[in-house]
GROMACS .gro file of C-alpha atoms in nm:
model
  164
    1MET     CA    1  -0.118   5.151  -2.576
    2GLY     CA    2  -0.262   5.037  -2.926
    3ASP     CA    3  -0.651   5.136  -3.042
    4HIS     CA    4  -0.749   4.855  -2.950
    5VAL     CA    5  -0.748   4.869  -2.588
    6ALA     CA    6  -0.871   5.075  -2.401
    7SER     CA    7  -0.663   5.091  -2.003
    8THR     CA    8  -0.880   4.991  -1.709
    9ALA     CA    9  -0.891   5.143  -1.379
   10ARG     CA   10  -0.603   4.908  -1.289
   11GLY     CA   11  -0.433   5.036  -1.654
   12THR     CA   12  -0.454   4.678  -1.788
   13PRO     CA   13  -0.612   4.642  -2.110
   14GLU     CA   14  -0.932   4.584  -2.176
   15PRO     CA   15  -0.999   4.452  -2.480
   16ALA     CA   16  -1.247   4.713  -2.673
   17GLY     CA   17  -1.434   4.533  -2.988
   18ARG     CA   18  -1.552   4.151  -2.977
   19GLU     CA   19  -1.432   3.871  -2.845
   20LYS     CA   20  -1.361   3.572  -3.122
   21VAL     CA   21  -1.389   3.235  -2.906
   22VAL     CA   22  -1.175   2.989  -2.979
   23PHE     CA   23  -1.280   2.629  -2.775
   24LEU     CA   24  -0.958   2.405  -2.843
   25PHE     CA   25  -1.163   2.023  -2.782
   26ASP     CA   26  -0.980   1.708  -2.641
   27LEU     CA   27  -1.179   1.470  -2.780
   28ASP     CA   28  -0.895   1.178  -2.651
   29GLY     CA   29  -1.110   0.907  -2.437
   30GLY     CA   30  -0.791   0.729  -2.299
   31VAL     CA   31  -0.905   0.727  -1.977
   32GLY     CA   32  -1.127   0.479  -1.988
   33GLU     CA   33  -1.533   0.508  -2.138
   34ALA     CA   34  -1.687   0.625  -1.830
   35ALA     CA   35  -1.449   0.864  -1.747
   36ALA     CA   36  -1.438   1.013  -2.058
   37LYS     CA   37  -1.806   1.066  -2.053
   38ARG     CA   38  -1.811   1.189  -1.789
   39SER     CA   39  -1.524   1.430  -1.888
   40LEU     CA   40  -1.676   1.487  -2.119
   41GLU     CA   41  -1.977   1.597  -2.077
   42LEU     CA   42  -1.883   1.830  -1.866
   43LEU     CA   43  -1.593   2.042  -2.081
   44LYS     CA   44  -1.980   2.030  -2.257
   45GLU     CA   45  -2.162   2.202  -1.975
   46CYS     CA   46  -1.855   2.460  -1.898
   47VAL     CA   47  -1.834   2.598  -2.310
   48ALA     CA   48  -2.243   2.578  -2.250
   49LEU     CA   49  -2.128   2.810  -1.948
   50ILE     CA   50  -1.930   3.114  -2.109
   51VAL     CA   51  -2.107   3.102  -2.420
   52ARG     CA   52  -2.455   3.165  -2.275
   53THR     CA   53  -2.247   3.376  -2.076
   54LYS     CA   54  -2.083   3.576  -2.341
   55ALA     CA   55  -2.355   3.599  -2.585
   56ARG     CA   56  -2.528   3.797  -2.333
   57MET     CA   57  -2.272   4.081  -2.256
   58ARG     CA   58  -2.256   4.074  -2.640
   59PRO     CA   59  -2.445   3.913  -2.914
   60ASP     CA   60  -2.170   3.960  -3.161
   61HIS     CA   61  -1.911   3.787  -3.055
   62GLN     CA   62  -1.840   3.485  -3.212
   63TYR     CA   63  -1.713   3.101  -3.155
   64ALA     CA   64  -1.558   2.906  -3.334
   65LEU     CA   65  -1.468   2.550  -3.220
   66LEU     CA   66  -1.150   2.289  -3.299
   67VAL     CA   67  -1.181   1.978  -3.162
   68LEU     CA   68  -0.807   1.747  -3.064
   69LEU     CA   69  -0.716   1.496  -3.181
   70GLU     CA   70  -0.362   1.393  -3.275
   71SER     CA   71  -0.340   1.786  -3.413
   72ALA     CA   72  -0.641   2.030  -3.455
   73VAL     CA   73  -0.889   2.019  -3.664
   74LEU     CA   74  -1.091   2.277  -3.745
   75TYR     CA   75  -1.418   2.142  -3.655
   76SER     CA   76  -1.649   2.441  -3.693
   77ASP     CA   77  -1.584   2.813  -3.829
   78PHE     CA   78  -1.656   3.152  -3.633
   79THR     CA   79  -2.031   3.229  -3.569
   80THR     CA   80  -2.252   3.451  -3.343
   81ASP     CA   81  -2.566   3.220  -3.316
   82ALA     CA   82  -2.521   3.089  -3.013
   83SER     CA   83  -2.785   2.840  -2.985
   84SER     CA   84  -2.644   2.642  -3.309
   85PHE     CA   85  -2.291   2.688  -3.173
   86LEU     CA   86  -2.364   2.496  -2.853
   87GLN     CA   87  -2.586   2.232  -3.076
   88GLN     CA   88  -2.215   2.105  -3.269
   89VAL     CA   89  -2.057   2.087  -2.928
   90MET     CA   90  -2.370   1.904  -2.738
   91GLN     CA   91  -2.307   1.657  -3.080
   92LEU     CA   92  -1.908   1.622  -2.978
   93THR     CA   93  -1.865   1.283  -2.860
   94SER     CA   94  -1.507   1.103  -2.747
   95SER     CA   95  -1.273   0.883  -2.975
   96GLU     CA   96  -0.967   0.694  -2.948
   97PRO     CA   97  -0.707   0.747  -2.742
   98PHE     CA   98  -0.447   0.974  -2.911
   99PRO     CA   99  -0.042   0.907  -2.785
  100THR     CA  100   0.015   1.290  -2.885
  101LEU     CA  101  -0.077   1.569  -2.987
  102ASP     CA  102   0.120   1.877  -3.185
  103MET     CA  103   0.032   2.210  -2.981
  104SER     CA  104   0.218   2.317  -3.315
  105SER     CA  105  -0.116   2.240  -3.513
  106CYS     CA  106  -0.404   2.386  -3.281
  107TYR     CA  107  -0.135   2.720  -3.262
  108GLN     CA  108  -0.118   2.796  -3.621
  109ALA     CA  109  -0.538   2.697  -3.647
  110LEU     CA  110  -0.581   2.993  -3.407
  111LEU     CA  111  -0.334   3.192  -3.619
  112ASP     CA  112  -0.506   3.112  -3.984
  113LEU     CA  113  -0.807   3.238  -3.758
  114ARG     CA  114  -0.657   3.510  -3.625
  115HIS     CA  115  -0.607   3.631  -3.991
  116ALA     CA  116  -0.907   3.546  -4.151
  117PRO     CA  117  -1.075   3.843  -4.421
  118ASP     CA  118  -1.343   3.946  -4.134
  119TRP     CA  119  -1.093   3.997  -3.874
  120GLN     CA  120  -1.111   4.385  -3.762
  121ASP     CA  121  -0.839   4.587  -3.585
  122THR     CA  122  -1.083   4.545  -3.239
  123ASP     CA  123  -1.098   4.203  -3.232
  124THR     CA  124  -0.960   3.988  -2.980
  125LEU     CA  125  -0.855   3.625  -3.054
  126ARG     CA  126  -0.946   3.374  -2.748
  127ALA     CA  127  -0.884   3.065  -2.698
  128ILE     CA  128  -1.013   2.872  -2.476
  129LEU     CA  129  -0.813   2.505  -2.421
  130LEU     CA  130  -1.017   2.245  -2.301
  131TYR     CA  131  -0.806   1.919  -2.253
  132THR     CA  132  -0.852   1.555  -2.060
  133ARG     CA  133  -0.529   1.355  -2.168
  134HIS     CA  134  -0.350   1.273  -1.806
  135SER     CA  135  -0.078   1.071  -2.005
  136THR     CA  136   0.047   1.248  -2.328
  137ILE     CA  137   0.219   1.597  -2.280
  138PRO     CA  138   0.227   1.770  -2.602
  139SER     CA  139   0.524   1.877  -2.808
  140PHE     CA  140   0.631   2.118  -3.034
  141GLY     CA  141   0.605   1.899  -3.357
  142GLY     CA  142   0.656   2.159  -3.679
  143GLY     CA  143   0.807   2.417  -3.426
  144ASP     CA  144   0.696   2.714  -3.213
  145SER     CA  145   0.715   3.026  -3.490
  146ALA     CA  146   0.282   3.058  -3.475
  147TRP     CA  147   0.257   3.043  -3.039
  148ILE     CA  148   0.567   3.300  -3.113
  149GLN     CA  149   0.331   3.500  -3.341
  150LEU     CA  150   0.023   3.463  -3.140
  151SER     CA  151   0.189   3.486  -2.757
  152SER     CA  152   0.297   3.871  -2.891
  153ASP     CA  153  -0.006   4.013  -2.976
  154ILE     CA  154  -0.159   4.135  -2.774
  155SER     CA  155  -0.548   4.106  -2.865
  156PHE     CA  156  -0.411   3.721  -2.768
  157TYR     CA  157  -0.525   3.507  -2.518
  158LEU     CA  158  -0.508   3.172  -2.461
  159ASP     CA  159  -0.695   2.992  -2.118
  160THR     CA  160  -0.619   2.610  -1.985
  161LEU     CA  161  -0.900   2.391  -1.833
  162TYR     CA  162  -0.798   2.096  -1.766
  163VAL     CA  163  -1.032   1.791  -1.654
  164ARG     CA  164  -0.885   1.453  -1.549
   0.00000   0.00000   0.00000
């Protein structure tokens, strides 16, 4: 195993350093105003639960936010201040419907964050995709090279929550 990973009793890698958690938050409002608002509020509560739990376990974890429109846009850079991060999350509003989502922009943004100057060898990058679009199949318009790089990195994890 690499220097930055400890082994658990099951033999699976366990992060030894801080987690840098990036939420990829879908702002698509294409399911109707009432349903979009319910989905948005549910996702906000999910983010709050995750951040509060992680912050209690390890105060040095960092949180960043990418919003998903037709592509990923960095909304909030990494911070250890869970309260201010959650304030930004709670201010999010759904947008108009988007006919496409270029996932390559998501992976490129994650790769850019992974190569930030303050990255430490013991850091783990955890991306949490919060997706609500029921009629949009994501594409790889910009190619899959960023995904290939990330998926081969043992310090990268991708979790997905689909809400409809």
